[in-house]
Every structure is written in structure tokens, then in C-alpha cells.
Coordinates of C-alpha atoms and ligand atoms in Angstrom, one line a residue:
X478 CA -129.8 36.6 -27.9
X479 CA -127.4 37.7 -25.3
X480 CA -124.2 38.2 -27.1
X481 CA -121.9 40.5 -25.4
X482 CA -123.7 39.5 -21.7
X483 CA -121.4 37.6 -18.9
X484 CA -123.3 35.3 -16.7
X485 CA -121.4 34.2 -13.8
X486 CA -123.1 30.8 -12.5
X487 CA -122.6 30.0 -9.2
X488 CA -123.6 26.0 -8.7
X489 CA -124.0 24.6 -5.1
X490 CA -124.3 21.1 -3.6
X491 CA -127.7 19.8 -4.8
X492 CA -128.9 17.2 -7.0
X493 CA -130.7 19.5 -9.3
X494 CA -126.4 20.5 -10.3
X495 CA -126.7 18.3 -13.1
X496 CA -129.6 20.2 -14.7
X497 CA -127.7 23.4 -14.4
X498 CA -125.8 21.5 -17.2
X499 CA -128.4 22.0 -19.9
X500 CA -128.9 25.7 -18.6
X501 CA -124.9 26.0 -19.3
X502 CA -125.9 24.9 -22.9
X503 CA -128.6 26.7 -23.1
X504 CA -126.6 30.1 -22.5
X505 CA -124.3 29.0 -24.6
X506 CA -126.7 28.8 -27.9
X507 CA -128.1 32.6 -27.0
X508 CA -124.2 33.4 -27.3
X509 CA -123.7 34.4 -23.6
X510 CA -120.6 34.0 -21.9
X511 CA -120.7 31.8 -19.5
X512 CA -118.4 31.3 -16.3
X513 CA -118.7 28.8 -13.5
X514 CA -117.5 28.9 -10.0
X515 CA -118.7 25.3 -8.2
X516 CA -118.9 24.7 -4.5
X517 CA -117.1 22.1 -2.8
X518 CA -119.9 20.0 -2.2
X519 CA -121.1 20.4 -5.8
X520 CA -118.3 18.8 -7.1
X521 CA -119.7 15.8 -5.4
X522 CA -122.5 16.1 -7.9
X523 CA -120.9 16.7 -11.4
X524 CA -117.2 17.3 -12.2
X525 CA -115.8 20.4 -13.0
X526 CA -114.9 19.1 -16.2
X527 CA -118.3 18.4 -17.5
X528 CA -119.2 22.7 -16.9
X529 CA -115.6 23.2 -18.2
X530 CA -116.2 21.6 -21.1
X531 CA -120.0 23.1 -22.1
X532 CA -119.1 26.3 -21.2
X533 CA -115.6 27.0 -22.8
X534 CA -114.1 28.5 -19.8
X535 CA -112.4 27.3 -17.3
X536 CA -114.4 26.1 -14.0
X537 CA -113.3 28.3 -10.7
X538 CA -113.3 25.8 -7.2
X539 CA -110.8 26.8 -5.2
X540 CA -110.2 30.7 -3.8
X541 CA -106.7 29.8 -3.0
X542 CA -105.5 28.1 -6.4
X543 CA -103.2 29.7 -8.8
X544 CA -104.8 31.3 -11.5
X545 CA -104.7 29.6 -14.4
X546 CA -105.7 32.2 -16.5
X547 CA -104.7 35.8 -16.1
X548 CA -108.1 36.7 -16.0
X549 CA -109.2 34.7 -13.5
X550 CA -108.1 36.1 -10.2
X551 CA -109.8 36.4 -6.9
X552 CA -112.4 38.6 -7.9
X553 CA -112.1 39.3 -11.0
X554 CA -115.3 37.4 -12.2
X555 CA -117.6 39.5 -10.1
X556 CA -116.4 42.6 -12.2
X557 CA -117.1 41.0 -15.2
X558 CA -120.7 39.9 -14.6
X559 CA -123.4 41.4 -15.9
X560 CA -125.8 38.7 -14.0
X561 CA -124.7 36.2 -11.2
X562 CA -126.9 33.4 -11.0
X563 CA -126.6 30.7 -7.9
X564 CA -128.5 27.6 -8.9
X565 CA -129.2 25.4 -7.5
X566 CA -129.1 28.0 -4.9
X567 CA -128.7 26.1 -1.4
X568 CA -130.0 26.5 2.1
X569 CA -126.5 26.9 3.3
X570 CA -125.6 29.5 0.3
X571 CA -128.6 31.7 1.1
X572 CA -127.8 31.5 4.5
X573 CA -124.4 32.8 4.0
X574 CA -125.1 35.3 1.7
X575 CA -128.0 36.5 4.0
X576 CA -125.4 36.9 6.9
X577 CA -122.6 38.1 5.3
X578 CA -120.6 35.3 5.6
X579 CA -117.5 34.9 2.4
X580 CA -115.7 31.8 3.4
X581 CA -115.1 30.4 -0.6
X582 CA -115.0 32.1 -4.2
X583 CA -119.0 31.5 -4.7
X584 CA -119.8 33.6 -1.7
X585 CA -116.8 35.7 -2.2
X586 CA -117.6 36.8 -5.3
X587 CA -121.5 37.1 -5.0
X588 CA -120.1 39.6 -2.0
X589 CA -117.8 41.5 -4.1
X590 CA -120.2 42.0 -7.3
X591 CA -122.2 45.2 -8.3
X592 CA -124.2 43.0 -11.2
X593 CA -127.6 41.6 -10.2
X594 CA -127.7 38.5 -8.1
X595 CA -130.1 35.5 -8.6
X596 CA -130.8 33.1 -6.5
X597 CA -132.7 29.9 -8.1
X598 CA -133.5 27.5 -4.7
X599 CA -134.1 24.0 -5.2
X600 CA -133.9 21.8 -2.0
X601 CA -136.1 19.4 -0.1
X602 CA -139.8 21.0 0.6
X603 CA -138.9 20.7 4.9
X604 CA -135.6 22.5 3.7
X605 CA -137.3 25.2 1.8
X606 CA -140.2 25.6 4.4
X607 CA -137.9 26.0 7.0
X608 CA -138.8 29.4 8.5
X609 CA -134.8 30.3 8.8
X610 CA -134.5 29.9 5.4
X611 CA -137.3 32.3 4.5
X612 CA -136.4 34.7 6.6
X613 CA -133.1 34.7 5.1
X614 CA -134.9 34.9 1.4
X615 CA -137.0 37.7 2.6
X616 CA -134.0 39.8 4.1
X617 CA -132.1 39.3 0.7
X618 CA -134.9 40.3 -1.4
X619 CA -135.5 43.2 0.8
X620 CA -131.8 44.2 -0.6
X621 CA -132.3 43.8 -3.6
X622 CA -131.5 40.0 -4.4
X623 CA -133.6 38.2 -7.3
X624 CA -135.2 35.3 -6.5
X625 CA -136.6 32.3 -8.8
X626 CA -139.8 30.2 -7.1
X627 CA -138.9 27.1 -7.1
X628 CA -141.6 24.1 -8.8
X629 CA -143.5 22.5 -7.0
X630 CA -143.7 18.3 -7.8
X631 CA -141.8 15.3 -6.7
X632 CA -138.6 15.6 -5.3
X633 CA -135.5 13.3 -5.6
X634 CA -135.6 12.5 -2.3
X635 CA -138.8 11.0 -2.8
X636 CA -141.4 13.7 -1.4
X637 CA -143.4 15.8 -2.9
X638 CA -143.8 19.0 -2.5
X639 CA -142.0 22.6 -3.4
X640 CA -138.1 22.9 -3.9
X641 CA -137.3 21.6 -7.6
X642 CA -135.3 23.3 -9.7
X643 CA -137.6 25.1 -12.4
X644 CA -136.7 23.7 -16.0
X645 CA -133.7 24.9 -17.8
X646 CA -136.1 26.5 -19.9
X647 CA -138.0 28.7 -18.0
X648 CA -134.5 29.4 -16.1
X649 CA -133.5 30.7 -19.1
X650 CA -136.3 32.8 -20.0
X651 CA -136.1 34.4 -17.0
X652 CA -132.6 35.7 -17.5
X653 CA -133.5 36.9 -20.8
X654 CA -136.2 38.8 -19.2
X655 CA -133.8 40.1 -16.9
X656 CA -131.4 41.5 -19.3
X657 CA -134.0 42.7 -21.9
X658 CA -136.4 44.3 -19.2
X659 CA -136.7 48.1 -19.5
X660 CA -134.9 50.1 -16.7
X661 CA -137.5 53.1 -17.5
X662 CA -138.7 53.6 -13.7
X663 CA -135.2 54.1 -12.0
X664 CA -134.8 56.6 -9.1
X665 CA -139.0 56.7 -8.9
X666 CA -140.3 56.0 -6.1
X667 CA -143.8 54.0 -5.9
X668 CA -146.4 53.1 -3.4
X669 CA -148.4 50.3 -3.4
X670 CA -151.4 49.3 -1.5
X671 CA -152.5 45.1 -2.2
X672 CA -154.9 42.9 -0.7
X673 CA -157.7 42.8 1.7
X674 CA -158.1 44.4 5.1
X675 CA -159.6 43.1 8.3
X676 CA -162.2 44.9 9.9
X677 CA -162.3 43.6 14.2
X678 CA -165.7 42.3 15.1
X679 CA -164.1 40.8 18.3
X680 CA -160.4 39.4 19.2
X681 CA -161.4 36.3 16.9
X682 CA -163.6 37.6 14.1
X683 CA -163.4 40.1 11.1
X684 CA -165.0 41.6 8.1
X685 CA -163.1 41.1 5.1
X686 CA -163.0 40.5 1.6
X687 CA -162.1 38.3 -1.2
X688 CA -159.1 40.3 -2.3
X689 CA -156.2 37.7 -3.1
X690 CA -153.6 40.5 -3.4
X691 CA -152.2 39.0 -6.6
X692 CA -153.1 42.3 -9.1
X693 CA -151.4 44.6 -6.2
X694 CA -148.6 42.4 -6.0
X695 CA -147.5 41.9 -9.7
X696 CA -147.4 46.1 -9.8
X697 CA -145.1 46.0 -6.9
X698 CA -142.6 43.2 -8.7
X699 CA -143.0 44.9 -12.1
X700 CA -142.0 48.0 -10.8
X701 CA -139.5 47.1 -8.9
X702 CA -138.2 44.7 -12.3
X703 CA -138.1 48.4 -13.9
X704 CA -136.1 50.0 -11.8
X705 CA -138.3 51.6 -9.4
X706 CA -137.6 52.3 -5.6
X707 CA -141.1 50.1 -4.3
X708 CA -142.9 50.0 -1.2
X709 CA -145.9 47.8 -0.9
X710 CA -148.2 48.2 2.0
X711 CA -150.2 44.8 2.3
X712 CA -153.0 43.9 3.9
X713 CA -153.1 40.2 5.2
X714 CA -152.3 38.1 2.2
X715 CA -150.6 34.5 1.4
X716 CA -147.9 35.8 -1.3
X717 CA -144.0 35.9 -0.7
X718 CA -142.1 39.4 -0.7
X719 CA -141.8 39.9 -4.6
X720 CA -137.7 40.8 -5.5
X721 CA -136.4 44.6 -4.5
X722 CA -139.4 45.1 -2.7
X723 CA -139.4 46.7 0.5
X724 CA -142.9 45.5 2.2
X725 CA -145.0 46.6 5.6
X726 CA -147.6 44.6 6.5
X727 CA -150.9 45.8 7.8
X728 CA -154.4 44.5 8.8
X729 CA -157.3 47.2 8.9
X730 CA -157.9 49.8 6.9
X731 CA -156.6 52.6 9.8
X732 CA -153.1 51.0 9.9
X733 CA -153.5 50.9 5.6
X734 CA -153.9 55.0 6.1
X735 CA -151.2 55.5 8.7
X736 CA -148.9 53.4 6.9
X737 CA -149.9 55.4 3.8
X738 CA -150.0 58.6 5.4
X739 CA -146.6 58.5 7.0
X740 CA -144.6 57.4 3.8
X741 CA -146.8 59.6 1.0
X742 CA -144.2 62.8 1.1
X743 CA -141.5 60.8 0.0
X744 CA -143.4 59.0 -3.0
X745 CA -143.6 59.6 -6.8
X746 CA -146.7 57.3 -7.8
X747 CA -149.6 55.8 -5.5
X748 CA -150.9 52.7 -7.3
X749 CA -154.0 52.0 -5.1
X750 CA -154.7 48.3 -5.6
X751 CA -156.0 47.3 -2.1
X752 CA -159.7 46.3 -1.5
X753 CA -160.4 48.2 1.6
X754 CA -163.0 48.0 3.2
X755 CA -165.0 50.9 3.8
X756 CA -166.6 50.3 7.1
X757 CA -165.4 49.3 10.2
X758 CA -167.2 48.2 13.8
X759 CA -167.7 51.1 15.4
X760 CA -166.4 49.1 18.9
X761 CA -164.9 46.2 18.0
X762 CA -165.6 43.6 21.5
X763 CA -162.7 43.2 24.0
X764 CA -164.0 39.7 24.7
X765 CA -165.2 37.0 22.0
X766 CA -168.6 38.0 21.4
X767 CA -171.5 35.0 22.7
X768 CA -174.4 34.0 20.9
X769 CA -177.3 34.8 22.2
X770 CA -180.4 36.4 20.6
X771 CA -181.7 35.4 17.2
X772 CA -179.8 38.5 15.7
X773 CA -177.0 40.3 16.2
X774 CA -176.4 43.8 15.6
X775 CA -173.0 45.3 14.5
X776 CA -172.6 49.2 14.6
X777 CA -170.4 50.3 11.5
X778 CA -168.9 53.1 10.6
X779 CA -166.9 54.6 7.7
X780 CA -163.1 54.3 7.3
X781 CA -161.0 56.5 6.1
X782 CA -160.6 56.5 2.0
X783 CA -157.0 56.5 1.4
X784 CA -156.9 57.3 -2.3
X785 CA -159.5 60.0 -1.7
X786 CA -156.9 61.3 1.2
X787 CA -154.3 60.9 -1.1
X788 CA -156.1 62.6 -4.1
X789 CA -156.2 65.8 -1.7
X790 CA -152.6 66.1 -1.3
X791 CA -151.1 64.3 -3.9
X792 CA -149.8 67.8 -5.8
X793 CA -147.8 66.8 -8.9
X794 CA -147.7 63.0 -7.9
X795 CA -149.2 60.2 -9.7
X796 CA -152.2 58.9 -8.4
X797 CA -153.7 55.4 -9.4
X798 CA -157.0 54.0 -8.4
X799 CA -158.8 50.8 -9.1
X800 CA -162.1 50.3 -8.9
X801 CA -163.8 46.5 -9.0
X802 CA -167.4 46.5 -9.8
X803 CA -170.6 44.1 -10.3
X804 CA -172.4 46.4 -12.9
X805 CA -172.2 50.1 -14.2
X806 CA -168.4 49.2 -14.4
X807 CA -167.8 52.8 -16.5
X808 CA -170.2 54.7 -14.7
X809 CA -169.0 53.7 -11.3
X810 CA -165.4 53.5 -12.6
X811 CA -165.7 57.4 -14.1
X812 CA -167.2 58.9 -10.5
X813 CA -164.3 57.1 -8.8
X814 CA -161.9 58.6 -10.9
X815 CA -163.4 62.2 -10.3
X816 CA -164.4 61.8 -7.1
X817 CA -160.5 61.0 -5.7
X818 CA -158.5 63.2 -8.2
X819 CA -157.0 60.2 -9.9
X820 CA -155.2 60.3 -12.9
X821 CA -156.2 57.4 -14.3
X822 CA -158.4 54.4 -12.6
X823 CA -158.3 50.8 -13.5
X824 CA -161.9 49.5 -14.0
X825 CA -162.7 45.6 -13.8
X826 CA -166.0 43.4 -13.6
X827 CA -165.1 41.1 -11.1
X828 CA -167.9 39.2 -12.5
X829 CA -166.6 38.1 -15.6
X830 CA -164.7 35.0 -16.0
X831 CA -160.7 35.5 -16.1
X832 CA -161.1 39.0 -13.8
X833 CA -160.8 39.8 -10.5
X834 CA -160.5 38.2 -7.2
X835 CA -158.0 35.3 -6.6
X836 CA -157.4 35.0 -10.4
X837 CA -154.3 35.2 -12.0
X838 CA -155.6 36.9 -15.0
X839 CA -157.6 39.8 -15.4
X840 CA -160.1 42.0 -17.9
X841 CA -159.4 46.0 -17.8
X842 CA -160.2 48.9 -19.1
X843 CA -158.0 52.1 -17.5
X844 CA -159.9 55.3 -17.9
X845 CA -158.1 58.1 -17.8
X846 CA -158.8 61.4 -16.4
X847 CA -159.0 63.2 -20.2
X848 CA -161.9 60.5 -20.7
X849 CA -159.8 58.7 -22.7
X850 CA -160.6 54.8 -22.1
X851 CA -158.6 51.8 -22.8
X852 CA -160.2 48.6 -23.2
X853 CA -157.7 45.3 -22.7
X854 CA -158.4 41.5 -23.5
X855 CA -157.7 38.8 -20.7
X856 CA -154.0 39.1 -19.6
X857 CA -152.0 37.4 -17.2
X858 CA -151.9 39.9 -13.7
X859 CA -148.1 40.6 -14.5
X860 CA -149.2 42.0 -18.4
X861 CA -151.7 44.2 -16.9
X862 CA -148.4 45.7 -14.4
X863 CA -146.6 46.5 -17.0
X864 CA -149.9 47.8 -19.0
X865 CA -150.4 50.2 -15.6
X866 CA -146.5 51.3 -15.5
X867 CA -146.8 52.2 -19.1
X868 CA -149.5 54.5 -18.9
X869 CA -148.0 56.2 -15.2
X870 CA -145.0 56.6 -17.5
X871 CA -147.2 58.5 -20.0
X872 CA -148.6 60.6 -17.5
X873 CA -145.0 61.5 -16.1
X874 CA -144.4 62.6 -20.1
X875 CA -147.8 64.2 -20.2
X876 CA -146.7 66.2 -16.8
X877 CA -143.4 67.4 -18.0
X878 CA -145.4 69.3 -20.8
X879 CA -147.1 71.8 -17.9
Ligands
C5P1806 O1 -164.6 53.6 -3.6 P1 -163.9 52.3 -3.8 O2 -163.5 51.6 -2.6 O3 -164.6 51.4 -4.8 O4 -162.6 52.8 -4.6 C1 -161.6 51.9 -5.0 C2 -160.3 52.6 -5.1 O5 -160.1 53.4 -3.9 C3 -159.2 51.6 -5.0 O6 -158.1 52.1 -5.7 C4 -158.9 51.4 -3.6 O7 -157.6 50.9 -3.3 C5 -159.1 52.8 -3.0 N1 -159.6 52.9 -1.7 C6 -158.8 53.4 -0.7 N2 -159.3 53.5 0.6 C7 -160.6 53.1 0.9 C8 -161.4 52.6 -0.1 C9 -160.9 52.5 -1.4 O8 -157.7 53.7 -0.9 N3 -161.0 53.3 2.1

């Protein structure tokens, strides 16, 4: 339910307006208040009359009209939200909002408001791939914007590709999650590290790993979703920005440690997700190496271990470790979490169906560093977050005691 909640709705010029229709209704029956301020252009797509008339209130257009209500005055609507959501969000909206531009109520009022915003893009796939457009996504996330995916399937215009609308449905899950989410992390700040590295053999070759990023990413979104101040430092990996998360990108596991290293004093919690690798070439080629003899030797040597580093200085912070095995998972698991003074490590057989690389589920059991060891089903990546920001949240409890 989300009686007493004000959801501003901020409809743009798409096709996918009329399904925002149903999302209106849909509101409605979880007894939100809804308000609707409509581009120009999306009034080429469904009258004002038809959100008028679903959502009991009257529909905002114009910046510039008299108010017909009292209440509804320049700005007054972005005081009164507890959520503004733009859907369908448009290239041209986005790209306003990312560039400070307030040339009509929507804009004006997304501007103007200290309630979340969410952006729920649906455009044609050449639209949505355009790299102006991501940029623009990515720069807005970075400040704190929310962003829906869009689906992926076929498009009016005829393509197919990514760029529809999600459902009503799952558009209204999501705002649910928003508002019943738990705020519990606010003011901590967490550091991340997610996905592979890449080792240099030569200027064209590497040694890497399977590492998909996916576990290291859904920390970073749930922990940002609760409040927290996140910074993910990701090796190379195909996965957008997740929302209110301030990213750097690396590649080997030396930049993964500098990046680490020069960020670590300001940081509350370490959740060490990344799959570094351990060594490195010793001299990575100038030139593309050239076959030649039947073998090829390469000289390796270690790199540095950033949650051992970490585990050295880490004082009264939170330190998380994983640790992905083929066999002995506990044994291997327990010597890790010893080994780099973690306060809990999150143990998984890669092995095992449902677990591990490239999956978007996973088998766990967190060990913590009493010896106390928690064994947990298959769950989705994002249920295992929130497992992991439970238990740091114990910790932070178990902390205060000392
Ligand atoms: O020793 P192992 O690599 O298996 O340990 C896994 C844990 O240590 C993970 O949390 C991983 O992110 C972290 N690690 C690290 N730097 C390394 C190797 C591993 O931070 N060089």
C-alpha cells in the first residue's frame, strides 16, 4: 500500500504514454496520490483528460497557465512529492535534465524537487544506444538519479531490440520497492571492488578470468538502494553504472590497489567482490608477441592482495572478503578469512549449478570471523546484497558493544 505517498508523474512524448495509463491506475488501487504533469509532445499521444480522469487530479501542461487550483502553482508539486517518476522518460527529457536545462513545468519541477527522481526510458533501440544519451544516463546516475532498464523486445516502430517501456506491473513494483526499502546505511560510506582484472601479456593479449561482475555489482546498487555513500571500483565488465553509484573503472590488479589504496581512509566498509588475479607478467611485451617456438614461456609474478592490504589497516572498518572455490570450500573459505583479518567472508562453489561466474543467482554460505557459519539456498545476486548488508550491519552493532 502507499497511502499517504505523492507520486508526481512526469509523462513525455512516446508511444509507450498510453501505458503509463494503467500505471496511473495501478497507483491509484495502492491508494497513492497521484499527479501528472504531461509534455507538450505527449499530449500528442493521450489527452490530458484521459490522466485527469484516472488520477483524480487535475493534469499540469502548461508552466505559464493560471492555476486552477490553489495548490497547483509553479512548483508547488515538486514540494509535495515523495517520488517523481518520468515515464516514458525521453531522449530529449534525459538530456535536459542531464544539462540543466528547465524550459517547461516537467523539467522545471524535476529541477526544483528534493524527492527522489526516476527516470523509466523507453525509446527506439538506436535512440537508447546512442552514446549521448548514455552518457547523459550515466552522469545522472552518478548524482543520484534512479533509473529503470528498459525491456528488451519488439518495438512500435517495428525493430527489435531494447527501449520498451517495462510493464505497468513491474513499474509498479519497483516504486513500492522504492518507498518500502530500508534507509538503514545512510551517511556510510562503502567500497566495492567487482569483476575481473586483466593481466598484460603484450599490447593485445591478457590473463583474466571468468568474473561477470554481476555479485559485485548488485552489493554496489543495494547499498546505494539503502542509503549508503557507494564507490565501486570495477575491473573491465559489460554492466551499466547501477543508480547513486559513483564508479572508477580499472583494468589490472595494480590500478585495483591504487584505486583502493587512495580512497581506503575515507571508507566505512570494504566489500571485496573482485576476482583478481593473483599473478601478473613479470614484463608484459612492448610489441605483440610472434609465434615462434613450440612453447612459450611467460614469467609471473604475484600482485598485490588488496583485501590482505586492506586487512592490515583497516582499524575499526568493515572488511568483507569472498572467496570462490572448486573444493574444500570451508577449509579454503576459513584460511581466507584469517589470513586477511576479515570480518566475515562469503564462501561459494562456483562449481555448483545456480553459483558463481556469469550467473545471476548464487549458493552462499558467510563465515564469520566468531566461526559462526551461515548456510543460504539459491538466491537471486540482489538477495544475497541485501543478505551481505545485513550481516555488515550486524557487525557495525556488534562493534558499538567494544
Ligand atoms: O585469496 P583469494 O584471491 O582467493 O581471496 C579472495 C578474496 O580476496 C576476495 O574477496 C578478493 O576480492 C580478494 N582479493 C584481493 N586482492 C587479490 C586477491 C584477492 O582483494 N590480489
Amino acid at each position: 500500500m502507499l497511502s499517504g505517498k505523492t507520486v508526481v508523474i512526469g509523462v513525455c512524448g512516446g508511444i509507450a504514454a498510453y501505458k503509463v495509463v494503467d500505471v496511473v491506475s495501478r497507483l491509484k488501487k495502492l491508494r497513492a496520490q497521484v499527479h501528472i504533469i504531461m509534455t507538450q509532445n505527449a499530449k500528442e499521444f493521450v489527452t490530458p483528460l484521459t490522466f485527469q480522469s484516472i488520477s483524480h487530479n487535475l493534469v499540469v501542461t502548461n508552466m505559464f497557465e493560471e492555476p486552477k487550483s490553489f495548490d497547483i502553482k509553479h512548483i508547488s508539486l515538486a514540494e509535495k512529492a515523495d517520488l517523481v517518476m518520468v515515464a516514458p522518460a525521453t531522449a530529449n527529457v534525459i538530456g535536459k535534465v542531464a544539462n540543466g536545462i528547465a524550459d517547461d513545468m516537467l523539467t522545471t519541477t524535476i529541477m526544483a524537487t528534493k524527492a527522489p527522481v526516476l527516470f523509466v526510458p523507453a525509446m527506439n533501440t538506436g535512440m537508447y544506444e546512442n552514446p549521448l544519451l548514455q552518457e547523459n544516463i550515466n552522469k545522472l546516475k552518478r548524482l543520484g538519479y534512479l533509473f529503470m532498464e528498459p525491456d528488451e523486445g519488439k518495438m512500435a516502430c517495428g525493430t527489435t531490440g531494447k527501449g520498451r517501456l517495462p510493464e505497468p506491473e513491474k513499474i509498479v513494483n519497483h516504486v513500492e520497492q522504492l518507498f518500502n526499502s530500508k534507509k538503514d546505511m545512510e551517511g556510510i560510506r562503502v567500497l566495492i571492488t567487482a569483476g575481473p582484472t586483466r593481466e598484460a601479456i603484450d599490447p593485445v593479449r591478457y590473463i583474466s578470468n571468468h568474473s561477470s561482475g554481476k555479485m559485485g555489482y548488485a552489493v554496489a546498487e543495494a547499498a546505494a538502494a539503502r542509503g549508503a555513500k557507494v564507490l565501486l571500483v570495477s575491473g573491465p565488465v559489460q554492466l551499466p553504472v547501477p543508480s547513486g553509484v559513483e564508479r572508477v573503472n580499472v583494468t589490472s590488479a595494480e590500478d585495483m590497489y591504487q584505486a583502493v589504496m587512495n580512497a581506503y581512509a575515507e571508507m566505512d566498509v570494504f566489500v571485496m567482490v573482485a576476482a583478481v588475479a593473483d599473478y601478473r607478467c613479470e614484463n608484459a611485451a612492448l610489441h605483440k608477441i610472434k609465434k615462434s617456438g613450440e612453447k612459450l614461456i611467460l614469467e609471473l609474478v604475484k600482485n598485490p592482495d588488496i583485501a590482505y592490504e586492506l586487512g592490515k589497516v583497516k582499524g575499526h572498518r568493515i572488511l568483507v572478503g569472498f572467496s570462490a572455490e572448486t573444493q574444500e570450500l570451508l577449509t579454503h573459505a576459513t584460511e581466507k578469512l584469517n589470513k586477511k583479518n576479515l570480518d566475515f567472508i562469503v564462501a561459494n562453489d562456483v562449481t555448483l549449478e545456480g553459483a558463481g561466474f556469469g550467473a545471476d543467482t548464487n549458493i552462499v554460505k558467510i563465515i564469520n570471523s566468531d566461526g559462526d557459519i551461515k548456510e543460504y539456498p539459491l538466491m537471486k545476486k540482489n538477495e544475497v546484497a541485501e543478505e551481505i548488508l545485513n550481516e555488515v550491519m550486524k557487525v557495525r552493532e556488534k562493534n558499538k558493544m567494544y
